[in-house]
Short mmCIF file of C-alpha atoms and ligand atoms in Angstrom, two decimals:
data_model
loop_
_atom_site.label_atom_id
_atom_site.label_comp_id
_atom_site.label_asym_id
_atom_site.label_seq_id
_atom_site.Cartn_x
_atom_site.Cartn_y
_atom_site.Cartn_z
CA MET A 1449 -9.56 26.57 12.83
CA PRO A 1450 -8.66 26.08 16.44
CA ASN A 1451 -5.46 23.86 16.37
CA ILE A 1452 -3.86 23.16 19.28
CA GLU A 1453 -0.37 21.72 19.19
CA LEU A 1454 -0.66 19.19 22.21
CA TRP A 1455 2.77 17.84 22.01
CA PRO A 1456 5.79 18.65 19.91
CA ASP A 1457 4.49 17.83 15.98
CA VAL A 1458 1.01 16.52 17.10
CA PHE A 1459 -1.98 18.45 16.63
CA GLU A 1460 -5.77 18.72 17.51
CA ILE A 1461 -7.87 20.53 15.49
CA GLU A 1462 -11.79 21.71 15.50
CA PRO A 1463 -13.05 21.60 12.26
CA ILE A 1464 -14.90 25.05 11.63
CA PRO A 1465 -18.57 24.52 11.88
CA SER A 1466 -19.34 25.33 7.64
CA GLU A 1467 -16.28 22.18 7.10
CA LEU A 1468 -17.86 19.98 9.76
CA ARG A 1469 -21.70 20.73 8.37
CA THR A 1470 -19.98 19.88 4.70
CA LEU A 1471 -18.51 16.53 6.03
CA ASN A 1472 -21.64 15.43 7.51
CA VAL A 1473 -24.67 16.56 5.19
CA LEU A 1474 -22.45 14.36 2.53
CA SER A 1475 -22.04 11.46 4.93
CA ASP A 1476 -25.46 11.58 4.93
CA GLU A 1477 -26.45 11.59 1.54
CA LEU A 1478 -23.65 8.78 0.87
CA LEU A 1479 -24.60 6.31 3.21
CA PRO A 1480 -27.94 4.47 1.28
CA ILE A 1481 -25.67 4.49 -1.62
CA MET A 1482 -22.47 3.02 0.50
CA VAL A 1483 -24.21 0.21 2.27
CA ASN A 1484 -24.69 -1.67 -1.38
CA LEU A 1485 -20.99 -1.23 -2.18
CA SER A 1486 -17.85 -3.63 -1.28
CA GLN A 1487 -15.28 -2.16 1.33
CA THR A 1488 -13.11 -1.66 -1.45
CA GLU A 1489 -15.83 0.20 -3.96
CA GLN A 1490 -16.57 2.24 -0.91
CA TYR A 1491 -13.15 3.72 -0.17
CA LYS A 1492 -12.46 4.33 -3.82
CA LYS A 1493 -15.40 6.11 -4.13
CA LEU A 1494 -15.19 7.90 -0.90
CA GLU A 1495 -11.27 8.70 -1.84
CA LYS A 1496 -12.49 9.91 -5.01
CA ILE A 1497 -15.26 12.55 -3.80
CA GLY A 1498 -12.90 13.67 -0.76
CA ALA A 1499 -10.03 14.55 -3.53
CA ALA A 1500 -12.52 16.24 -5.11
CA MET A 1501 -13.75 18.07 -2.26
CA SER A 1502 -9.84 19.28 -1.48
CA GLU A 1503 -9.28 20.03 -5.59
CA ASP A 1504 -12.75 22.47 -5.41
CA ASN A 1505 -11.82 24.13 -2.15
CA LEU A 1506 -14.75 22.60 -0.11
CA VAL A 1507 -13.01 22.22 2.81
CA PRO A 1508 -9.96 24.52 2.57
CA GLU A 1509 -8.93 24.40 6.52
CA ILE A 1510 -9.37 20.79 6.69
CA SER A 1511 -7.31 20.38 3.81
CA ASP A 1512 -4.68 22.39 4.78
CA THR A 1513 -4.08 21.12 7.87
CA LEU A 1514 -4.23 17.42 6.37
CA MET A 1515 -1.15 18.28 4.07
CA HIS A 1516 0.91 18.84 6.29
CA ILE A 1517 0.63 15.08 7.70
CA SER A 1518 0.47 13.90 3.72
CA SER A 1519 3.66 15.56 3.02
CA HIS A 1520 5.05 13.64 5.79
CA ARG A 1521 5.96 17.84 6.53
CA ASN A 1522 6.11 18.86 10.05
CA ALA A 1523 2.79 17.46 11.68
CA ARG A 1524 2.95 13.39 12.79
CA VAL A 1525 -0.39 13.21 14.32
CA ILE A 1526 -3.59 14.76 13.89
CA ALA A 1527 -6.74 14.44 15.79
CA ILE A 1528 -10.01 15.76 14.41
CA ARG A 1529 -12.62 16.47 16.69
CA GLY A 1530 -15.87 15.68 15.22
CA PRO A 1531 -19.82 14.61 16.64
CA GLU A 1532 -19.87 11.73 18.73
CA PRO A 1533 -21.61 8.79 16.77
CA ASP A 1534 -24.81 7.80 17.94
CA ASP A 1535 -25.72 4.44 19.04
CA ALA A 1536 -27.95 4.29 15.85
CA ASP A 1537 -25.57 5.25 13.56
CA ILE A 1538 -22.74 2.59 14.78
CA GLY A 1539 -24.98 -0.14 16.49
CA LYS A 1540 -23.51 -1.81 19.79
CA THR A 1541 -19.32 -2.40 19.72
CA PRO A 1542 -18.61 -5.83 18.15
CA LEU A 1543 -17.98 -8.81 20.96
CA GLU A 1544 -15.53 -10.55 17.73
CA TYR A 1545 -14.20 -9.50 14.39
CA ARG A 1546 -16.63 -9.46 11.97
CA GLN A 1547 -17.03 -11.16 8.42
CA PRO A 1548 -16.61 -8.41 5.90
CA GLU A 1549 -20.50 -8.42 4.87
CA ASN A 1550 -21.32 -7.88 8.45
CA ASN A 1551 -19.16 -4.83 8.69
CA LYS A 1552 -21.51 -2.27 7.71
CA ILE A 1553 -20.78 0.94 7.19
CA SER A 1554 -21.60 4.09 9.19
CA LYS A 1555 -22.26 8.04 8.66
CA THR A 1556 -19.03 8.10 11.02
CA GLU A 1557 -17.28 5.87 8.88
CA ILE A 1558 -17.76 7.76 5.70
CA ARG A 1559 -16.42 10.89 7.20
CA ARG A 1560 -13.11 8.94 7.61
CA GLY A 1561 -13.55 7.81 4.23
CA LEU A 1562 -13.67 11.44 2.91
CA ILE A 1563 -10.63 12.45 5.11
CA LEU A 1564 -8.52 9.89 3.23
CA GLY A 1565 -9.67 11.22 0.02
CA ILE A 1566 -9.02 14.93 1.02
CA MET A 1567 -5.54 13.77 2.55
CA GLY A 1568 -5.19 11.93 -0.78
CA VAL A 1569 -4.35 8.56 0.35
CA ASN A 1570 -5.62 4.79 -0.11
CA ALA A 1571 -7.05 2.51 2.06
CA TYR A 1572 -5.98 -1.00 2.08
CA GLY A 1573 -6.63 -4.34 4.05
CA TYR A 1574 -4.91 -7.86 4.52
CA THR A 1575 -5.78 -11.09 4.46
CA SER A 1576 -3.88 -11.67 7.65
CA GLN A 1577 -6.01 -9.28 9.96
CA GLN A 1578 -9.68 -9.98 9.83
CA PRO A 1579 -9.31 -11.36 6.69
CA GLY A 1580 -11.10 -9.25 3.44
CA ASN A 1581 -11.71 -6.31 5.70
CA ILE A 1582 -10.49 -2.79 5.03
CA ARG A 1583 -11.92 -1.47 8.24
CA ASN A 1584 -10.76 -3.37 10.78
CA ASP A 1585 -12.28 -3.04 14.62
CA ILE A 1586 -10.25 -2.29 17.35
CA ILE A 1587 -12.30 -4.10 20.28
CA ALA A 1588 -11.56 -6.25 23.13
CA ILE A 1589 -12.87 -10.23 22.60
CA ASP A 1590 -12.73 -12.02 25.54
CA LYS A 1591 -11.41 -15.11 24.32
CA LEU A 1592 -8.12 -13.37 23.34
CA LYS A 1593 -7.95 -11.67 26.81
CA ASN A 1594 -4.85 -13.79 27.81
CA LEU A 1595 -2.69 -12.81 24.81
CA ASN A 1596 0.16 -10.57 24.41
CA GLY A 1597 0.42 -8.67 21.30
CA VAL A 1598 -2.85 -8.13 20.18
CA SER A 1599 -5.55 -5.17 20.56
CA ALA A 1600 -7.92 -7.34 21.67
CA SER A 1601 -6.31 -7.99 25.14
CA PRO A 1602 -6.82 -5.74 27.60
CA LYS A 1603 -3.48 -5.95 28.84
CA GLU A 1604 -1.24 -2.67 27.30
CA LEU A 1605 -0.29 -2.89 23.77
CA ASP A 1606 3.64 -1.70 23.61
CA LEU A 1607 4.74 0.95 21.13
CA HIS A 1608 4.71 -0.03 17.40
CA THR A 1609 4.78 0.81 14.03
CA GLU A 1610 1.58 -0.50 12.31
CA ASP A 1611 2.97 -3.45 10.55
CA ALA A 1612 6.91 -3.20 11.20
CA SER A 1613 7.79 -6.80 10.04
CA TYR A 1614 5.58 -6.33 6.71
CA ASN A 1615 8.60 -3.73 5.99
CA LEU A 1616 11.86 -5.01 4.46
CA ILE A 1617 13.42 -2.02 3.21
CA GLY A 1618 16.89 -2.79 2.80
CA ALA A 1619 16.54 -6.19 4.78
CA GLN A 1620 19.27 -8.74 4.48
CA ASP A 1621 19.63 -12.03 4.66
CA SER A 1622 22.13 -14.36 5.98
CA SER A 1623 24.23 -14.43 2.85
CA GLY A 1624 24.01 -10.74 2.65
CA ASN A 1625 21.60 -10.27 -0.35
CA ILE A 1626 19.64 -6.70 0.59
CA LEU A 1627 16.53 -5.95 -0.99
CA PRO A 1628 15.30 -3.13 -2.51
CA ASN A 1629 12.96 -0.38 -1.27
CA ASN A 1630 9.73 -2.23 -3.18
CA TYR A 1631 9.67 -4.98 -0.11
CA ASN A 1632 7.49 -2.66 1.66
CA ALA A 1633 3.67 -4.06 2.19
CA SER A 1634 3.37 -1.88 5.38
CA PRO A 1635 1.13 1.71 5.60
CA ASP A 1636 2.62 4.97 5.32
CA TRP A 1637 -0.36 6.40 7.46
CA LEU A 1638 -2.54 4.48 10.45
CA THR A 1639 -6.00 5.98 10.77
CA LEU A 1640 -7.84 5.58 14.06
CA SER A 1641 -11.82 6.26 14.14
CA PHE A 1642 -12.90 6.69 17.80
CA LEU A 1643 -16.34 5.23 18.37
CA ARG A 1644 -16.29 4.06 22.34
CA ASN A 1645 -14.19 4.78 25.18
CA PRO A 1646 -16.50 4.52 28.31
CA ASP A 1647 -13.35 4.74 30.52
CA ASN A 1648 -11.19 6.91 28.56
CA ILE A 1649 -8.51 4.08 27.97
CA PRO A 1650 -5.71 6.20 26.28
CA THR A 1651 -4.03 5.40 22.90
CA PHE A 1652 -0.29 7.00 23.09
CA ILE A 1653 2.07 7.78 20.58
CA SER A 1654 5.82 8.67 20.69
CA VAL A 1655 7.37 10.71 18.40
CA PRO A 1656 11.39 9.69 18.40
CA ASN A 1657 13.99 12.32 17.85
CA ALA A 1658 17.03 10.75 16.41
CA ASP A 1659 19.20 13.79 17.83
CA ASN A 1660 18.29 12.41 21.20
CA ILE A 1661 20.06 9.10 20.32
CA SER A 1662 23.44 8.60 20.66
CA PRO A 1663 25.63 8.83 17.83
CA GLU A 1664 26.84 5.46 18.45
CA ALA A 1665 23.61 3.75 19.08
CA ARG A 1666 21.62 5.84 16.03
CA GLU A 1667 24.77 4.15 13.89
CA LEU A 1668 23.84 0.32 14.98
CA LEU A 1669 20.39 0.96 15.01
CA SER A 1670 20.50 1.69 11.49
CA MET A 1671 22.83 -1.78 10.65
CA PRO A 1672 20.52 -4.70 9.85
CA TYR A 1673 20.72 -6.03 13.20
CA TYR A 1674 17.31 -6.89 14.34
CA ARG A 1675 14.48 -8.55 13.14
CA ASN A 1676 10.68 -7.31 14.04
CA LEU A 1677 8.66 -10.24 14.59
CA THR A 1678 4.96 -10.39 13.82
CA ASN A 1679 2.42 -10.21 16.58
CA PRO A 1680 -0.55 -12.54 16.62
CA GLY A 1681 -2.61 -10.07 15.82
CA GLN A 1682 -0.94 -8.96 12.52
CA GLY A 1683 -1.08 -12.67 11.57
CA GLY A 1684 1.47 -14.37 13.71
CA THR A 1685 5.15 -16.25 12.77
CA ALA A 1686 3.88 -17.69 9.36
CA ASN A 1687 4.23 -13.79 8.14
CA ASP A 1688 8.10 -13.49 9.70
CA ALA A 1689 10.57 -13.22 6.89
CA ASP A 1690 13.79 -14.62 7.20
CA TYR A 1691 15.48 -11.10 6.48
CA ASN A 1692 17.42 -8.87 9.34
CA SER A 1693 16.64 -4.99 9.44
CA SER A 1694 17.50 -2.27 10.90
CA VAL A 1695 15.41 0.15 13.18
CA ILE A 1696 16.49 3.31 11.59
CA TYR A 1697 16.16 3.85 8.02
CA SER A 1698 15.84 6.17 5.15
CA ILE A 1699 14.77 6.08 1.68
CA ASP A 1700 15.89 8.60 -0.93
CA ASP A 1701 17.95 10.61 1.81
CA SER A 1702 14.82 10.98 3.87
CA GLU A 1703 15.24 12.21 7.36
CA PRO A 1704 15.44 8.97 9.60
CA TYR A 1705 12.23 6.97 9.75
CA PHE A 1706 11.74 4.09 12.03
CA ARG A 1707 10.19 0.60 12.31
CA ILE A 1708 9.99 -1.25 15.74
CA ASN A 1709 7.39 -3.52 17.22
CA THR A 1710 8.76 -2.75 20.55
CA SER A 1711 7.09 -6.02 22.43
CA ASN A 1712 8.57 -8.12 19.52
CA ILE A 1713 11.77 -7.41 18.35
CA ILE A 1714 14.67 -9.60 18.18
CA THR A 1715 18.84 -8.50 17.88
CA ILE A 1716 20.37 -10.91 16.06
CA ALA A 1717 22.95 -13.28 17.31
CA SER A 1718 26.01 -12.25 15.08
CA ALA A 1719 25.62 -8.73 15.69
CA PRO A 1720 27.87 -6.54 17.84
CA LYS A 1721 27.30 -7.00 21.88
CA LYS A 1722 26.29 -3.16 21.86
CA ALA A 1723 23.33 -3.79 19.44
CA LYS A 1724 20.96 -4.81 22.28
CA GLU A 1725 21.90 -2.14 24.22
CA ALA A 1726 21.39 0.59 21.60
CA LEU A 1727 17.84 -0.84 21.27
CA GLY A 1728 17.58 -0.89 24.80
CA GLU A 1729 18.34 3.17 24.74
CA PHE A 1730 16.02 3.63 21.91
CA ILE A 1731 13.34 2.17 23.50
CA SER A 1732 13.60 4.03 26.76
CA HIS A 1733 14.01 7.33 24.21
CA LEU A 1734 10.45 6.25 23.03
CA ASP A 1735 9.05 5.70 26.57
CA ASP A 1736 10.42 9.55 27.45
CA MET A 1737 9.03 10.81 24.38
CA SER A 1738 5.31 9.07 24.72
CA PHE A 1739 2.09 10.92 24.63
CA ASP A 1740 -1.75 10.06 25.76
CA LEU A 1741 -3.92 11.44 22.81
CA PRO A 1742 -7.38 12.26 23.77
CA VAL A 1743 -9.70 9.55 22.71
CA THR A 1744 -13.24 11.30 22.44
CA PRO A 1745 -15.25 9.42 20.68
CA GLY A 1746 -16.07 10.90 17.36
CA THR A 1747 -12.37 11.58 16.74
CA ILE A 1748 -10.31 10.53 14.03
CA VAL A 1749 -6.48 10.12 14.68
CA VAL A 1750 -4.13 10.41 11.63
CA ILE A 1751 -0.43 9.21 12.31
CA ASP A 1752 2.58 9.32 10.35
CA ASN A 1753 3.78 5.39 10.09
CA LEU A 1754 6.90 6.12 8.97
CA ARG A 1755 7.84 8.31 12.15
CA VAL A 1756 5.64 7.53 14.89
CA MET A 1757 4.93 4.59 17.10
CA HIS A 1758 1.38 3.88 18.49
CA GLY A 1759 0.00 1.75 21.34
CA ARG A 1760 -2.82 1.03 23.89
CA ARG A 1761 -2.70 1.41 27.71
CA ALA A 1762 -3.76 -1.20 29.59
CA TYR A 1763 -7.28 -1.37 30.56
CA GLY A 1764 -6.24 -1.61 34.48
CA LYS A 1765 -9.20 -1.57 36.85
CA ASN A 1766 -11.66 -0.75 33.99
CA LEU A 1767 -11.68 -4.25 32.45
CA PRO A 1768 -14.05 -5.12 29.31
CA LYS A 1769 -17.89 -5.81 30.07
CA TYR A 1770 -18.46 -7.28 26.98
CA ASP A 1771 -21.99 -6.11 27.01
CA GLY A 1772 -22.08 -3.97 23.59
CA TYR A 1773 -20.53 -0.92 24.60
CA ASP A 1774 -17.25 -1.60 25.79
CA ARG A 1775 -14.15 0.70 23.84
CA TRP A 1776 -14.31 0.68 20.06
CA GLN A 1777 -12.26 1.87 17.02
CA GLN A 1778 -12.32 1.24 13.79
CA ARG A 1779 -8.42 1.49 11.85
CA ILE A 1780 -7.67 1.77 8.18
CA VAL A 1781 -3.88 1.71 6.82
CA ALA A 1782 -3.28 3.67 4.18
CA THR A 1783 -0.75 4.52 1.48
CA ASP A 1784 -0.10 7.54 -1.28
CA ASP A 1785 1.35 4.79 -3.39
CA LEU A 1786 -1.06 2.17 -4.69
CA ASP A 1787 1.64 0.85 -7.05
CA ARG A 1788 4.25 -0.26 -4.39
CA ILE A 1789 1.39 -2.62 -2.76
CA LYS A 1790 -0.16 -4.17 -5.71
CA PRO A 1791 2.48 -6.97 -5.95
CA PHE A 1792 1.12 -8.18 -2.72
CA GLU A 1793 -2.47 -7.96 -3.46
CA VAL A 1794 -4.88 -11.49 -3.51
CA SER A 1795 -7.45 -8.71 -4.82
CA GLU A 1796 -7.69 -4.96 -5.00
CA ARG A 1797 -6.68 -3.13 -1.67
CA ILE A 1798 -6.25 -6.78 0.00
CA VAL A 1799 -2.84 -7.53 0.53
CA ASP A 1800 -1.15 -10.81 1.64
CA PRO A 1801 1.93 -10.04 3.52
CA MET A 1802 3.07 -13.71 2.61
CA GLU A 1803 3.50 -12.42 -1.46
CA LEU A 1804 6.18 -10.46 0.04
CA ILE A 1805 7.81 -13.30 1.77
CA LYS A 1806 6.92 -15.27 -0.98
CA LEU A 1807 8.85 -12.02 -3.85
CA ALA A 1808 11.80 -12.14 -1.47
CA ALA A 1809 12.26 -16.14 -1.83
CA VAL A 1810 12.34 -15.96 -5.64
CA ARG A 1811 14.62 -12.79 -5.86
CA ARG A 1812 16.87 -14.96 -3.09
CA LYS A 1813 17.09 -17.96 -5.46
CA ASN A 1814 17.51 -15.89 -8.45
CA GLU A 1815 20.51 -14.38 -6.72
CA VAL A 1816 22.12 -17.93 -5.93
CA GLU A 1817 21.96 -19.09 -9.17
O1 LIG B 2920 -6.20 0.50 20.70
C1 LIG B 2920 -5.50 1.23 20.62
O2 LIG B 2920 -6.02 2.20 20.66
C2 LIG B 2920 -4.64 1.31 19.12
C3 LIG B 2920 -4.32 0.03 18.92
C4 LIG B 2920 -3.50 -0.38 17.32
O3 LIG B 2920 -2.47 -0.22 17.91
C5 LIG B 2920 -3.90 -0.48 16.68
O4 LIG B 2920 -5.07 -0.47 15.86
O5 LIG B 2920 -2.87 -0.56 15.45
FE1 LIG B 2921 -1.35 -0.52 15.92
#
């Protein structure tokens, strides 16, 4: 399939017409069934159908390409082109966040659900973000326009890994207690479905290369000298844990993974003085490596959230009009390990990050006793 490497490890794919047709025919067929299901049931079903499509070799080229990102191999971002959604399918751009029952599934969204299944990953949502929704609207909201760190404001949304503050792998408290690898409610992948973007305001990404960071900075960034704080859009300070974490980490000797919310990260007071400089070096490396993605409506972007940071450029002069036709994406976070998020679920596929913090507190109490 026409497959362009836009930037190192960032690919744009144009599915071959027959595979696209398969997805579209199925989306049409599934819509009447899907509209009557809860979001949890929708994604469970779509993931199953997508997985079967992949097993039965119905969309071999799309499956092959997605394998490169679902295995955390060489692709780190994949933009999959698709037909531009029409107004009849998706309706108007919402002006506010919606209750789950008003967040109607579209054919375009069914295509993304199938793609999640083809990838072999599972969608979930948070109580702290558009509660009860697995599918989150990324829209401009008039009354949030002056806030920083929310996608609803037209200001630039700085580079971040999604839900960085919910990742407490190896995090340490002030008594030196260290959390194991299962203290993590943040996603492995992030998927964005572009529905409207009249002024082409880009989503941008950055894929850091640890080899281009000085060894000294790399060492400091691998120590628990930092704290990623929670943006208002992710539930705000109530979701901040009393734990310090590193920016660079790995699991079972993996290549380096990253977690950072560049607009809202602090270096702890007791860290060596150079720790702050190391963070500055890393953020400037991220800026150097940043790249604007193609953002045409109909595109579904899959981002490896362990290794890639993303953000959104400022709206600039093209301010939102709040007229039902502003920029609109739908975001879904995903994991390939539902058992990992189970302890934090308040209902199937809905995670409360406070559960993570509570479990950390119980663990600490047991260690002290
Ligand atoms: O609006 C965008 O392009 C990106 C927003 C974002 O960071 C997100 O949805 O997680
Ligand atoms: Fe984000």
